[in-house]
Amino acid sequence: MKCFLKLVSILVLIACTPLSIASPIAEDTLYELVVLSGVKSQVESLSGAVLAGMTSRGETSSEKVSIVEESLNSNSMLERLTSNFGKSLTQSEAMELISWYSSNFGARVARAEESGSTGDAQVEMQKMAQQLLSDPARLKKIKEMEKVGSLVDNAIDLQITLALSAATVVHQQKNPNKPLNLDILKNITTSQVNGMRSNIEMSIIISLLYTFRDFNIEELDKYIDTLNTPVMMKFNESMNSGMNIAFNEAIRTIAASFKRD
């Protein structure tokens, strides 16, 4: 579950502790992992999905499109993600993940998540929303899947982080000599985003229902069990923190550029 979302502080405690030092992950291993897991494909589709959203709102100026494409450059985002994986995972953990994603079931999950992350999929799942929500048994399993990954909480954390980042950039450009009260801004932003919690939760549930619409109940249980394993939890946490960093940098660039218009 690549959900993209919580900033992580890395504390390195070495002295006086009997911890083994993990061997660094080889670059070709990292590349194989991001390809097999579908991360590479999903990151490459991000810019297109955002641009599709802009177009649907009538924001089609070539300058803005260019800014978004540049800010959400897939190579830069992948570089940040793989760097984060390299810091978080050991070589043996990476190989364990590669082995799972190389299996028939793991590959099927990855392809489903790739397909569900495209701009076209976002449009299609909204059209199918009522149909997707009509099966109580599947809905129960999907909600269980969401809780395993804390997807709603992570999405809200990301929304708050990005909103604060964008607001800070805008304030600095409009009032360069006036200090910004971050505590007040954070309280306002947190309240506003939490007010959208039910909508965010529904969007995530519909997205999961659509992504895994071809998986039966037993297969959903199987994937939920996998998500609960230590190595997969570590992988997803690393993905979340890496995407948070990458999106935060991108939104600051976009906000600064749009403000100059």
Tab-separated table of C-alpha atoms in Angstrom:
chain	number	residue	atom	x	y	z
A	1	MET	CA	0.000	0.000	0.000
A	2	LYS	CA	1.799	3.044	-1.189
A	3	CYS	CA	0.211	5.638	0.514
A	4	PHE	CA	1.973	8.203	0.538
A	5	LEU	CA	2.636	10.161	4.020
A	6	LYS	CA	4.293	10.877	7.571
A	7	LEU	CA	7.607	12.717	8.011
A	8	VAL	CA	10.100	10.457	9.776
A	9	SER	CA	13.051	11.459	11.966
A	10	ILE	CA	15.952	9.014	11.733
A	11	LEU	CA	17.848	8.482	14.999
A	12	VAL	CA	21.094	6.571	14.673
A	13	LEU	CA	22.075	4.967	17.998
A	14	ILE	CA	25.342	3.103	17.733
A	15	ALA	CA	27.440	3.451	20.878
A	16	CYS	CA	26.955	0.906	23.665
A	17	THR	CA	24.249	-1.033	21.810
A	18	PRO	CA	24.698	-4.551	20.416
A	19	LEU	CA	23.105	-3.707	17.055
A	20	SER	CA	24.484	-5.154	13.862
A	21	ILE	CA	25.240	-2.676	11.090
A	22	ALA	CA	23.066	-3.395	8.062
A	23	SER	CA	24.801	-3.697	4.730
A	24	PRO	CA	23.857	-0.960	2.242
A	25	ILE	CA	21.442	-1.862	-0.516
A	26	ALA	CA	22.938	-2.167	-3.980
A	27	GLU	CA	21.597	0.333	-6.535
A	28	ASP	CA	20.432	-2.405	-8.892
A	29	THR	CA	18.509	-4.002	-6.005
A	30	LEU	CA	16.749	-0.713	-5.250
A	31	TYR	CA	15.878	-0.246	-8.908
A	32	GLU	CA	14.501	-3.783	-9.169
A	33	LEU	CA	12.387	-3.178	-6.064
A	34	VAL	CA	10.809	0.078	-7.301
A	35	VAL	CA	10.038	-1.531	-10.675
A	36	LEU	CA	8.577	-4.812	-9.394
A	37	SER	CA	6.559	-3.142	-6.620
A	38	GLY	CA	4.958	-0.756	-9.100
A	39	VAL	CA	6.397	2.299	-7.334
A	40	LYS	CA	8.188	3.506	-10.466
A	41	SER	CA	5.057	3.285	-12.600
A	42	GLN	CA	2.887	4.979	-9.972
A	43	VAL	CA	5.312	7.873	-9.531
A	44	GLU	CA	5.486	8.334	-13.292
A	45	SER	CA	1.692	8.617	-13.433
A	46	LEU	CA	1.488	11.266	-10.679
A	47	SER	CA	2.112	14.258	-12.912
A	48	GLY	CA	-0.520	13.092	-15.389
A	49	ALA	CA	-3.085	12.594	-12.625
A	50	VAL	CA	-2.475	16.075	-11.209
A	51	LEU	CA	-2.622	17.635	-14.660
A	52	ALA	CA	-5.901	15.827	-15.348
A	53	GLY	CA	-7.302	17.359	-12.174
A	54	MET	CA	-6.134	20.818	-13.230
A	55	THR	CA	-7.730	20.406	-16.651
A	56	SER	CA	-11.042	19.353	-15.096
A	57	ARG	CA	-11.030	22.641	-13.156
A	58	GLY	CA	-10.195	24.692	-16.242
A	59	GLU	CA	-6.584	25.402	-15.238
A	60	THR	CA	-4.997	24.770	-18.607
A	61	SER	CA	-2.448	27.576	-19.079
A	62	SER	CA	0.701	26.185	-20.656
A	63	GLU	CA	2.858	27.929	-18.052
A	64	LYS	CA	1.077	26.283	-15.112
A	65	VAL	CA	1.123	22.896	-16.827
A	66	SER	CA	4.861	23.268	-17.371
A	67	ILE	CA	5.431	24.203	-13.718
A	68	VAL	CA	3.545	21.139	-12.466
A	69	GLU	CA	5.313	18.802	-14.879
A	70	GLU	CA	8.701	20.121	-13.800
A	71	SER	CA	7.900	20.125	-10.068
A	72	LEU	CA	6.527	16.571	-10.152
A	73	ASN	CA	9.406	15.273	-12.256
A	74	SER	CA	9.294	11.507	-11.825
A	75	ASN	CA	13.072	11.063	-11.922
A	76	SER	CA	13.580	13.488	-9.031
A	77	MET	CA	10.787	11.929	-6.987
A	78	LEU	CA	12.079	8.411	-7.612
A	79	GLU	CA	15.545	9.496	-6.578
A	80	ARG	CA	14.213	10.723	-3.234
A	81	LEU	CA	12.180	7.562	-2.712
A	82	THR	CA	14.996	5.154	-3.513
A	83	SER	CA	17.283	7.161	-1.250
A	84	ASN	CA	14.753	6.750	1.550
A	85	PHE	CA	14.449	3.015	0.892
A	86	GLY	CA	18.228	2.743	1.012
A	87	LYS	CA	18.268	4.360	4.453
A	88	SER	CA	15.368	2.340	5.861
A	89	LEU	CA	15.769	-1.172	4.472
A	90	THR	CA	18.557	-3.716	4.639
A	91	GLN	CA	19.741	-5.683	1.618
A	92	SER	CA	18.067	-8.835	2.940
A	93	GLU	CA	14.778	-6.986	3.515
A	94	ALA	CA	14.893	-5.568	0.001
A	95	MET	CA	15.507	-9.042	-1.414
A	96	GLU	CA	12.593	-10.419	0.638
A	97	LEU	CA	10.310	-7.761	-0.862
A	98	ILE	CA	11.610	-8.444	-4.360
A	99	SER	CA	10.892	-12.141	-3.864
A	100	TRP	CA	7.304	-11.381	-2.827
A	101	TYR	CA	6.670	-8.961	-5.691
A	102	SER	CA	8.154	-11.536	-8.083
A	103	SER	CA	5.550	-14.106	-7.028
A	104	ASN	CA	2.357	-14.447	-9.038
A	105	PHE	CA	0.243	-12.927	-6.277
A	106	GLY	CA	2.680	-10.125	-5.478
A	107	ALA	CA	2.980	-9.181	-9.136
A	108	ARG	CA	-0.794	-9.144	-9.453
A	109	VAL	CA	-1.093	-6.787	-6.471
A	110	ALA	CA	1.556	-4.471	-7.899
A	111	ARG	CA	-0.125	-4.319	-11.318
A	112	ALA	CA	-3.504	-3.616	-9.693
A	113	GLU	CA	-2.023	-0.750	-7.678
A	114	GLU	CA	-0.313	0.606	-10.781
A	115	SER	CA	-3.562	0.534	-12.732
A	116	GLY	CA	-5.533	2.113	-9.895
A	117	SER	CA	-3.187	5.095	-9.651
A	118	THR	CA	-3.646	6.464	-13.177
A	119	GLY	CA	-5.663	9.534	-14.093
A	120	ASP	CA	-8.106	7.443	-16.120
A	121	ALA	CA	-8.659	5.172	-13.118
A	122	GLN	CA	-9.495	8.165	-10.919
A	123	VAL	CA	-12.252	9.153	-13.336
A	124	GLU	CA	-13.543	5.598	-13.759
A	125	MET	CA	-13.727	4.820	-10.039
A	126	GLN	CA	-15.937	7.846	-9.429
A	127	LYS	CA	-18.335	6.618	-12.101
A	128	MET	CA	-18.401	3.178	-10.440
A	129	ALA	CA	-18.588	4.464	-6.852
A	130	GLN	CA	-22.119	3.283	-6.036
A	131	GLN	CA	-21.507	-0.121	-7.580
A	132	LEU	CA	-18.219	-0.519	-5.697
A	133	LEU	CA	-19.840	0.388	-2.372
A	134	SER	CA	-22.767	-2.013	-2.795
A	135	ASP	CA	-20.992	-5.189	-1.558
A	136	PRO	CA	-20.950	-5.223	2.295
A	137	ALA	CA	-18.456	-8.102	2.570
A	138	ARG	CA	-15.911	-6.467	0.283
A	139	LEU	CA	-16.446	-3.091	1.908
A	140	LYS	CA	-15.670	-4.594	5.320
A	141	LYS	CA	-12.402	-6.106	4.055
A	142	ILE	CA	-11.348	-2.904	2.313
A	143	LYS	CA	-11.959	-0.920	5.500
A	144	GLU	CA	-9.778	-3.442	7.318
A	145	MET	CA	-7.089	-2.903	4.693
A	146	GLU	CA	-7.319	0.863	5.174
A	147	LYS	CA	-6.869	0.518	8.930
A	148	VAL	CA	-3.793	-1.685	8.533
A	149	GLY	CA	-2.094	1.053	6.539
A	150	SER	CA	-3.589	3.981	8.518
A	151	LEU	CA	-4.341	5.436	5.106
A	152	VAL	CA	-6.870	8.046	6.201
A	153	ASP	CA	-4.688	9.347	9.033
A	154	ASN	CA	-1.674	9.445	6.725
A	155	ALA	CA	-3.626	11.238	4.009
A	156	ILE	CA	-4.779	13.869	6.505
A	157	ASP	CA	-1.226	14.330	7.789
A	158	LEU	CA	-0.026	14.847	4.227
A	159	GLN	CA	-2.813	17.310	3.436
A	160	ILE	CA	-1.883	19.367	6.499
A	161	THR	CA	1.822	19.287	5.657
A	162	LEU	CA	1.274	20.371	2.058
A	163	ALA	CA	-1.234	23.074	2.983
A	164	LEU	CA	1.169	24.524	5.561
A	165	SER	CA	4.032	24.405	3.096
A	166	ALA	CA	2.060	26.173	0.365
A	167	ALA	CA	0.665	28.786	2.781
A	168	THR	CA	4.151	29.510	4.107
A	169	VAL	CA	5.499	30.136	0.610
A	170	VAL	CA	2.601	32.444	-0.278
A	171	HIS	CA	2.958	34.387	2.981
A	172	GLN	CA	6.701	34.835	2.520
A	173	GLN	CA	6.175	36.243	-0.950
A	174	LYS	CA	3.328	38.581	0.022
A	175	ASN	CA	4.769	39.688	3.370
A	176	PRO	CA	8.542	39.074	3.279
A	177	ASN	CA	9.193	41.247	6.335
A	178	LYS	CA	6.294	40.020	8.450
A	179	PRO	CA	6.831	36.914	10.621
A	180	LEU	CA	4.357	34.079	10.198
A	181	ASN	CA	2.652	32.640	13.274
A	182	LEU	CA	2.959	28.957	12.400
A	183	ASP	CA	1.060	27.790	15.484
A	184	ILE	CA	-2.051	29.735	14.502
A	185	LEU	CA	-1.739	28.675	10.857
A	186	LYS	CA	-1.295	25.026	11.844
A	187	ASN	CA	-4.362	25.111	14.102
A	188	ILE	CA	-6.492	26.630	11.331
A	189	THR	CA	-5.166	24.232	8.684
A	190	THR	CA	-5.568	21.175	10.914
A	191	SER	CA	-9.159	22.128	11.695
A	192	GLN	CA	-9.992	22.664	8.018
A	193	VAL	CA	-8.411	19.400	6.854
A	194	ASN	CA	-9.979	17.364	9.663
A	195	GLY	CA	-13.307	18.837	8.597
A	196	MET	CA	-12.809	16.996	5.304
A	197	ARG	CA	-12.041	13.676	7.002
A	198	SER	CA	-15.234	11.918	5.919
A	199	ASN	CA	-14.678	12.928	2.287
A	200	ILE	CA	-11.032	11.852	2.401
A	201	GLU	CA	-11.999	8.505	3.950
A	202	MET	CA	-14.659	7.876	1.319
A	203	SER	CA	-12.243	8.711	-1.511
A	204	ILE	CA	-9.668	6.270	-0.157
A	205	ILE	CA	-12.221	3.486	0.350
A	206	ILE	CA	-13.554	3.907	-3.195
A	207	SER	CA	-10.006	3.907	-4.548
A	208	LEU	CA	-9.186	0.648	-2.746
A	209	LEU	CA	-12.452	-0.978	-3.810
A	210	TYR	CA	-11.682	-0.073	-7.416
A	211	THR	CA	-8.030	-1.105	-7.290
A	212	PHE	CA	-8.805	-4.538	-5.832
A	213	ARG	CA	-12.155	-5.110	-7.541
A	214	ASP	CA	-10.893	-8.301	-9.214
A	215	PHE	CA	-9.611	-9.850	-5.963
A	216	ASN	CA	-11.860	-12.233	-4.029
A	217	ILE	CA	-12.312	-12.128	-0.246
A	218	GLU	CA	-9.675	-14.803	0.392
A	219	GLU	CA	-7.158	-12.875	-1.700
A	220	LEU	CA	-7.934	-9.659	0.149
A	221	ASP	CA	-7.296	-11.486	3.432
A	222	LYS	CA	-4.024	-12.789	2.028
A	223	TYR	CA	-2.869	-9.290	1.108
A	224	ILE	CA	-3.939	-7.864	4.480
A	225	ASP	CA	-1.798	-10.539	6.170
A	226	THR	CA	1.137	-9.476	3.994
A	227	LEU	CA	0.627	-5.808	4.865
A	228	ASN	CA	0.918	-6.770	8.536
A	229	THR	CA	4.372	-8.335	8.129
A	230	PRO	CA	7.289	-6.311	9.573
A	231	VAL	CA	9.134	-5.964	6.268
A	232	MET	CA	6.077	-4.719	4.353
A	233	MET	CA	5.200	-2.295	7.141
A	234	LYS	CA	8.758	-0.970	7.046
A	235	PHE	CA	8.615	-0.638	3.256
A	236	ASN	CA	5.351	1.284	3.336
A	237	GLU	CA	6.513	3.559	6.151
A	238	SER	CA	9.602	4.369	4.102
A	239	MET	CA	7.413	5.042	1.077
A	240	ASN	CA	5.172	7.333	3.107
A	241	SER	CA	8.011	9.404	4.495
A	242	GLY	CA	9.759	9.605	1.118
A	243	MET	CA	6.608	10.706	-0.691
A	244	ASN	CA	5.920	13.265	2.015
A	245	ILE	CA	9.348	14.812	1.503
A	246	ALA	CA	9.064	14.725	-2.296
A	247	PHE	CA	5.546	16.207	-2.355
A	248	ASN	CA	6.478	18.871	0.178
A	249	GLU	CA	9.322	20.098	-2.013
A	250	ALA	CA	7.139	19.986	-5.123
A	251	ILE	CA	4.244	21.909	-3.575
A	252	ARG	CA	6.571	24.646	-2.347
A	253	THR	CA	7.902	25.075	-5.879
A	254	ILE	CA	4.417	25.090	-7.390
A	255	ALA	CA	3.028	27.535	-4.808
A	256	ALA	CA	5.941	29.924	-5.281
A	257	SER	CA	5.657	29.809	-9.077
A	258	PHE	CA	1.853	30.180	-9.177
A	259	LYS	CA	1.993	33.119	-6.796
A	260	ARG	CA	4.153	35.039	-9.253
A	261	ASP	CA	1.414	34.846	-11.917
